[in-house]
Amino acid sequence: MTVIGLGLMGRSLAGAFLAAGHPTTVWNRTPAKADRLVAEGARLASAIGDALRASAITIVCVTDYPAVRDLFAASDVDGTTLLNLTSGDSAQARETAHWFEQRGARYLDGAIMAIPQAIGTPDAVILHSGPQAEFDAHRKTLEVLGTVTYLGADHGLASLYDVAGLTMMWSVLNAWLQGTAMLRTAGVDAATYAPFAQMMATGVATWLPGYAEQIDSGSYPAEVAALETDARTMAHLIEECEALGVNAELPKLFKALADRSIAAGHGGEQYPVLIEEFAKPHSD
């Protein structure tokens, strides 16, 4: 294996390959960042071209997509296979795939859904998109890094899943912080509230497959509650926050979305009908 880019994540990736017994070549603009890996058995390449020729597949993990193209602009990548695990958006992933493929490289794009300390364990989820044949050829080796998932031939899918996952993460955390702020006014600390919040988050997650069926079918029968009922409850949440002196911006956003959907005639349908609001570009 070759790993290019030795920040915290890059060093963890290379370290996982070394720990699994894979001969590993590394390269970084600042060679000193490779010192520990070299002490553990890695080979430090003197140039990017040398690093590319050392392995059947090269993993790239640097600052951003423009940095990736800058690094390889003067290198011969013809016939090489690259897996780019640099963070970015789906348009950048597709553009970068085209850029490499024009130069004769086989290109996979990916996203790491984990912190550096989780690399090498099943908790590290690594998403991949691009040619399936390339993924299949290297899957066994890539599984050293964690739980690997192939999403499809569209190079932008890994980045899209990445940001969609971040939406889930921040939404859950912000909702928990909102509730924590409210309960603190009654002397309830965060540790006491956390198990109840975790139960709520887990319970709501079980609704997703059924709600997904409604979204995919475009039909939202109110089997549990109508959106207009949810909107009335949102109003109670806003009133409670304001009475407690707690920031109400988040619940007001919930209600603004619901109110627009109700105004569009969807008040009698179930909550997933709000997908129509989320699918619209924002307008002031």
Short mmCIF file of C-alpha atoms in Angstrom, two decimals:
data_model
loop_
_atom_site.label_atom_id
_atom_site.label_comp_id
_atom_site.label_asym_id
_atom_site.label_seq_id
_atom_site.Cartn_x
_atom_site.Cartn_y
_atom_site.Cartn_z
CA MET A 1 0.00 0.00 0.00
CA THR A 2 0.96 3.61 -0.53
CA VAL A 3 -0.43 6.45 1.57
CA ILE A 4 0.07 10.05 0.46
CA GLY A 5 -0.70 12.71 3.06
CA LEU A 6 0.32 12.17 6.66
CA GLY A 7 -1.91 14.33 8.78
CA LEU A 8 -3.60 12.68 11.76
CA MET A 9 -5.88 10.63 9.51
CA GLY A 10 -3.22 9.73 6.97
CA ARG A 11 -0.90 8.48 9.69
CA SER A 12 -3.72 6.36 11.11
CA LEU A 13 -4.42 4.85 7.68
CA ALA A 14 -0.78 3.97 7.11
CA GLY A 15 -0.47 2.66 10.66
CA ALA A 16 -3.41 0.31 10.16
CA PHE A 17 -1.82 -1.19 7.05
CA LEU A 18 1.48 -1.66 8.85
CA ALA A 19 -0.23 -3.27 11.83
CA ALA A 20 -1.92 -5.73 9.46
CA GLY A 21 1.43 -6.68 7.92
CA HIS A 22 1.09 -4.88 4.59
CA PRO A 23 4.28 -3.40 3.12
CA THR A 24 3.50 0.31 3.20
CA THR A 25 5.07 3.24 1.38
CA VAL A 26 4.34 6.79 2.53
CA TRP A 27 4.94 10.30 1.21
CA ASN A 28 4.29 13.73 2.69
CA ARG A 29 5.38 17.28 1.85
CA THR A 30 6.95 17.40 5.32
CA PRO A 31 8.97 14.17 5.52
CA ALA A 32 9.39 14.41 9.31
CA LYS A 33 5.73 13.45 9.74
CA ALA A 34 6.67 9.99 8.51
CA ASP A 35 9.33 9.39 11.19
CA ARG A 36 7.18 7.26 13.47
CA LEU A 37 5.77 5.24 10.59
CA VAL A 38 9.27 4.62 9.22
CA ALA A 39 10.32 3.43 12.67
CA GLU A 40 7.39 0.99 12.53
CA GLY A 41 8.51 -0.37 9.15
CA ALA A 42 7.10 1.99 6.50
CA ARG A 43 9.18 3.04 3.51
CA LEU A 44 9.43 6.79 2.91
CA ALA A 45 9.27 7.62 -0.80
CA SER A 46 11.47 10.46 -1.99
CA ALA A 47 8.93 11.67 -4.56
CA ILE A 48 5.28 11.17 -5.45
CA GLY A 49 6.18 9.23 -8.60
CA ASP A 50 8.24 6.83 -6.52
CA ALA A 51 5.32 6.43 -4.11
CA LEU A 52 2.88 5.69 -6.93
CA ARG A 53 5.09 3.01 -8.45
CA ALA A 54 5.58 1.25 -5.12
CA SER A 55 2.08 -0.20 -4.74
CA ALA A 56 -0.93 -1.55 -6.57
CA ILE A 57 -3.12 1.16 -5.06
CA THR A 58 -2.37 4.59 -3.61
CA ILE A 59 -4.52 6.19 -0.94
CA VAL A 60 -4.59 9.98 -0.89
CA CYS A 61 -5.68 11.90 2.22
CA VAL A 62 -4.78 15.58 2.12
CA THR A 63 -6.36 18.97 2.85
CA ASP A 64 -8.83 19.29 -0.02
CA TYR A 65 -9.48 18.38 -3.66
CA PRO A 66 -7.51 21.30 -5.16
CA ALA A 67 -4.53 20.11 -3.10
CA VAL A 68 -4.92 16.64 -4.60
CA ARG A 69 -4.72 17.97 -8.15
CA ASP A 70 -1.80 20.26 -7.24
CA LEU A 71 0.14 17.31 -5.85
CA PHE A 72 -0.30 15.17 -8.95
CA ALA A 73 -0.22 17.88 -11.63
CA ALA A 74 3.36 17.08 -12.62
CA SER A 75 3.21 13.31 -12.00
CA ASP A 76 2.68 10.48 -14.46
CA VAL A 77 -0.38 8.66 -13.12
CA ASP A 78 -1.06 6.56 -16.22
CA GLY A 79 -1.90 2.99 -15.24
CA THR A 80 -2.09 3.71 -11.51
CA THR A 81 -5.03 3.13 -9.16
CA LEU A 82 -5.89 5.83 -6.65
CA LEU A 83 -8.37 5.97 -3.78
CA ASN A 84 -8.96 9.55 -2.72
CA LEU A 85 -10.14 9.81 0.90
CA THR A 86 -9.85 13.59 1.00
CA SER A 87 -12.95 15.44 2.23
CA GLY A 88 -14.93 17.53 -0.25
CA ASP A 89 -18.24 17.79 -2.06
CA SER A 90 -19.72 15.55 -4.73
CA ALA A 91 -19.01 17.95 -7.61
CA GLN A 92 -15.33 18.06 -6.64
CA ALA A 93 -15.26 14.27 -6.48
CA ARG A 94 -16.66 13.93 -9.99
CA GLU A 95 -14.37 16.63 -11.38
CA THR A 96 -11.33 15.02 -9.78
CA ALA A 97 -12.31 11.59 -11.10
CA HIS A 98 -12.52 13.03 -14.61
CA TRP A 99 -9.18 14.82 -14.13
CA PHE A 100 -7.40 11.58 -13.16
CA GLU A 101 -9.13 9.40 -15.73
CA GLN A 102 -8.08 11.80 -18.50
CA ARG A 103 -4.52 11.10 -17.39
CA GLY A 104 -4.95 7.34 -17.56
CA ALA A 105 -5.48 6.60 -13.87
CA ARG A 106 -8.11 4.33 -12.32
CA TYR A 107 -9.86 6.39 -9.67
CA LEU A 108 -12.01 5.63 -6.64
CA ASP A 109 -13.42 8.30 -4.37
CA GLY A 110 -14.16 7.73 -0.72
CA ALA A 111 -15.17 9.22 2.60
CA ILE A 112 -14.09 8.32 6.11
CA MET A 113 -16.90 8.27 8.65
CA ALA A 114 -14.65 7.96 11.68
CA ILE A 115 -12.10 9.70 13.86
CA PRO A 116 -8.41 8.76 13.39
CA GLN A 117 -8.37 6.65 16.56
CA ALA A 118 -11.08 4.35 15.15
CA ILE A 119 -9.17 3.45 11.97
CA GLY A 120 -8.40 -0.25 11.91
CA THR A 121 -11.54 -1.18 13.88
CA PRO A 122 -15.06 -2.10 12.70
CA ASP A 123 -16.27 1.28 14.03
CA ALA A 124 -14.46 3.03 11.18
CA VAL A 125 -16.90 3.17 8.26
CA ILE A 126 -15.21 3.89 4.93
CA LEU A 127 -17.45 4.74 1.98
CA HIS A 128 -16.34 4.11 -1.61
CA SER A 129 -17.68 5.11 -5.01
CA GLY A 130 -16.40 4.68 -8.55
CA PRO A 131 -15.69 1.63 -10.74
CA GLN A 132 -16.81 -1.50 -8.88
CA ALA A 133 -14.11 -3.63 -10.50
CA GLU A 134 -11.43 -1.47 -8.89
CA PHE A 135 -13.13 -1.61 -5.51
CA ASP A 136 -13.57 -5.37 -5.70
CA ALA A 137 -9.92 -5.84 -6.66
CA HIS A 138 -8.70 -4.11 -3.51
CA ARG A 139 -11.56 -4.73 -1.09
CA LYS A 140 -9.78 -7.32 1.04
CA THR A 141 -6.85 -5.00 1.64
CA LEU A 142 -9.08 -1.97 2.29
CA GLU A 143 -11.01 -3.93 4.92
CA VAL A 144 -7.95 -3.51 7.14
CA LEU A 145 -9.11 0.08 7.68
CA GLY A 146 -12.56 -0.78 9.02
CA THR A 147 -16.04 -1.46 7.67
CA VAL A 148 -15.88 -0.78 3.93
CA THR A 149 -18.98 -0.03 1.88
CA TYR A 150 -19.35 0.30 -1.89
CA LEU A 151 -22.08 2.77 -2.91
CA GLY A 152 -22.05 2.77 -6.71
CA ALA A 153 -20.29 3.86 -9.88
CA ASP A 154 -21.06 7.58 -9.44
CA HIS A 155 -17.84 9.04 -8.00
CA GLY A 156 -19.84 11.67 -6.09
CA LEU A 157 -21.84 9.23 -3.96
CA ALA A 158 -19.31 8.83 -1.16
CA SER A 159 -19.13 12.59 -0.62
CA LEU A 160 -22.91 12.90 -0.76
CA TYR A 161 -23.36 10.17 1.84
CA ASP A 162 -20.69 11.85 3.94
CA VAL A 163 -22.48 15.20 4.14
CA ALA A 164 -25.87 13.52 4.53
CA GLY A 165 -24.41 11.68 7.51
CA LEU A 166 -23.10 14.93 8.94
CA THR A 167 -26.62 16.36 8.65
CA MET A 168 -27.86 13.50 10.83
CA MET A 169 -25.05 13.97 13.33
CA TRP A 170 -25.48 17.70 13.83
CA SER A 171 -29.28 17.48 13.86
CA VAL A 172 -29.26 14.87 16.62
CA LEU A 173 -26.64 16.75 18.64
CA ASN A 174 -28.43 20.10 18.27
CA ALA A 175 -31.76 18.58 19.29
CA TRP A 176 -30.09 17.05 22.37
CA LEU A 177 -28.48 20.38 23.26
CA GLN A 178 -31.86 22.13 22.90
CA GLY A 179 -33.47 19.70 25.31
CA THR A 180 -30.51 19.87 27.68
CA ALA A 181 -30.74 23.67 27.81
CA MET A 182 -34.44 23.44 28.63
CA LEU A 183 -34.01 20.85 31.38
CA ARG A 184 -31.12 22.71 32.98
CA THR A 185 -33.59 25.44 33.93
CA ALA A 186 -35.19 22.84 36.24
CA GLY A 187 -31.87 21.70 37.69
CA VAL A 188 -31.57 18.55 35.53
CA ASP A 189 -27.98 18.04 34.38
CA ALA A 190 -26.91 16.77 30.96
CA ALA A 191 -25.82 13.37 32.26
CA THR A 192 -29.25 12.73 33.75
CA TYR A 193 -31.05 13.71 30.55
CA ALA A 194 -28.70 11.86 28.16
CA PRO A 195 -30.16 8.32 28.60
CA PHE A 196 -33.70 9.59 27.93
CA ALA A 197 -32.48 11.53 24.88
CA GLN A 198 -30.66 8.44 23.62
CA MET A 199 -33.86 6.39 23.98
CA MET A 200 -35.79 9.03 22.02
CA ALA A 201 -33.20 9.17 19.24
CA THR A 202 -33.12 5.39 18.94
CA GLY A 203 -36.92 5.19 18.88
CA VAL A 204 -37.25 7.86 16.18
CA ALA A 205 -34.62 6.04 14.09
CA THR A 206 -36.93 3.02 13.90
CA TRP A 207 -39.46 5.16 12.00
CA LEU A 208 -37.07 5.84 9.11
CA PRO A 209 -37.69 2.74 6.94
CA GLY A 210 -41.46 3.27 6.98
CA TYR A 211 -41.13 6.98 6.34
CA ALA A 212 -38.70 6.20 3.50
CA GLU A 213 -41.38 4.08 1.84
CA GLN A 214 -43.75 7.07 1.92
CA ILE A 215 -41.13 9.40 0.44
CA ASP A 216 -40.20 6.98 -2.34
CA SER A 217 -43.86 6.39 -3.21
CA GLY A 218 -44.76 10.08 -2.97
CA SER A 219 -47.74 9.27 -0.74
CA TYR A 220 -47.97 10.45 2.88
CA PRO A 221 -51.09 9.07 4.58
CA ALA A 222 -51.39 10.24 8.20
CA GLU A 223 -51.05 6.83 9.82
CA VAL A 224 -49.59 8.22 13.05
CA ALA A 225 -50.30 11.95 13.06
CA ALA A 226 -51.07 14.70 10.59
CA LEU A 227 -48.52 17.45 10.00
CA GLU A 228 -50.95 20.07 11.32
CA THR A 229 -50.98 18.18 14.63
CA ASP A 230 -47.20 18.20 14.73
CA ALA A 231 -47.22 21.94 14.03
CA ARG A 232 -49.41 22.59 17.06
CA THR A 233 -46.94 20.63 19.21
CA MET A 234 -44.08 22.66 17.73
CA ALA A 235 -45.87 25.80 18.87
CA HIS A 236 -45.96 24.40 22.43
CA LEU A 237 -42.20 23.72 22.21
CA ILE A 238 -41.51 27.30 21.11
CA GLU A 239 -43.71 28.69 23.89
CA GLU A 240 -41.92 26.55 26.49
CA CYS A 241 -38.49 27.65 25.30
CA GLU A 242 -39.45 31.32 25.37
CA ALA A 243 -41.01 30.99 28.82
CA LEU A 244 -37.82 29.36 30.12
CA GLY A 245 -35.57 31.96 28.52
CA VAL A 246 -34.01 29.35 26.23
CA ASN A 247 -33.08 30.03 22.59
CA ALA A 248 -36.02 29.06 20.35
CA GLU A 249 -34.39 29.41 16.92
CA LEU A 250 -34.25 25.66 16.26
CA PRO A 251 -37.92 24.88 17.05
CA LYS A 252 -38.95 28.00 15.13
CA LEU A 253 -37.15 26.58 12.09
CA PHE A 254 -39.08 23.31 12.50
CA LYS A 255 -42.36 25.19 12.60
CA ALA A 256 -41.51 27.49 9.69
CA LEU A 257 -40.97 24.43 7.47
CA ALA A 258 -44.18 22.83 8.69
CA ASP A 259 -46.17 26.05 8.21
CA ARG A 260 -45.01 26.35 4.60
CA SER A 261 -46.01 22.77 3.89
CA ILE A 262 -49.41 23.27 5.53
CA ALA A 263 -49.93 26.45 3.50
CA ALA A 264 -49.23 24.37 0.40
CA GLY A 265 -52.10 22.06 1.33
CA HIS A 266 -50.23 19.23 3.10
CA GLY A 267 -51.52 19.71 6.65
CA GLY A 268 -53.47 16.45 6.59
CA GLU A 269 -50.49 14.35 5.52
CA GLN A 270 -47.78 12.72 7.61
CA TYR A 271 -44.48 14.32 8.64
CA PRO A 272 -42.31 12.94 5.78
CA VAL A 273 -44.22 15.22 3.38
CA LEU A 274 -41.75 17.87 4.56
CA ILE A 275 -39.27 16.33 2.11
CA GLU A 276 -40.91 18.65 -0.43
CA GLU A 277 -39.70 21.64 1.60
CA PHE A 278 -36.21 20.25 2.11
CA ALA A 279 -35.94 19.57 -1.63
CA LYS A 280 -36.47 23.25 -2.47
CA PRO A 281 -33.62 25.78 -2.67
CA HIS A 282 -33.70 28.35 0.12
CA SER A 283 -35.34 31.66 -0.72
CA ASP A 284 -35.37 34.78 1.48
#
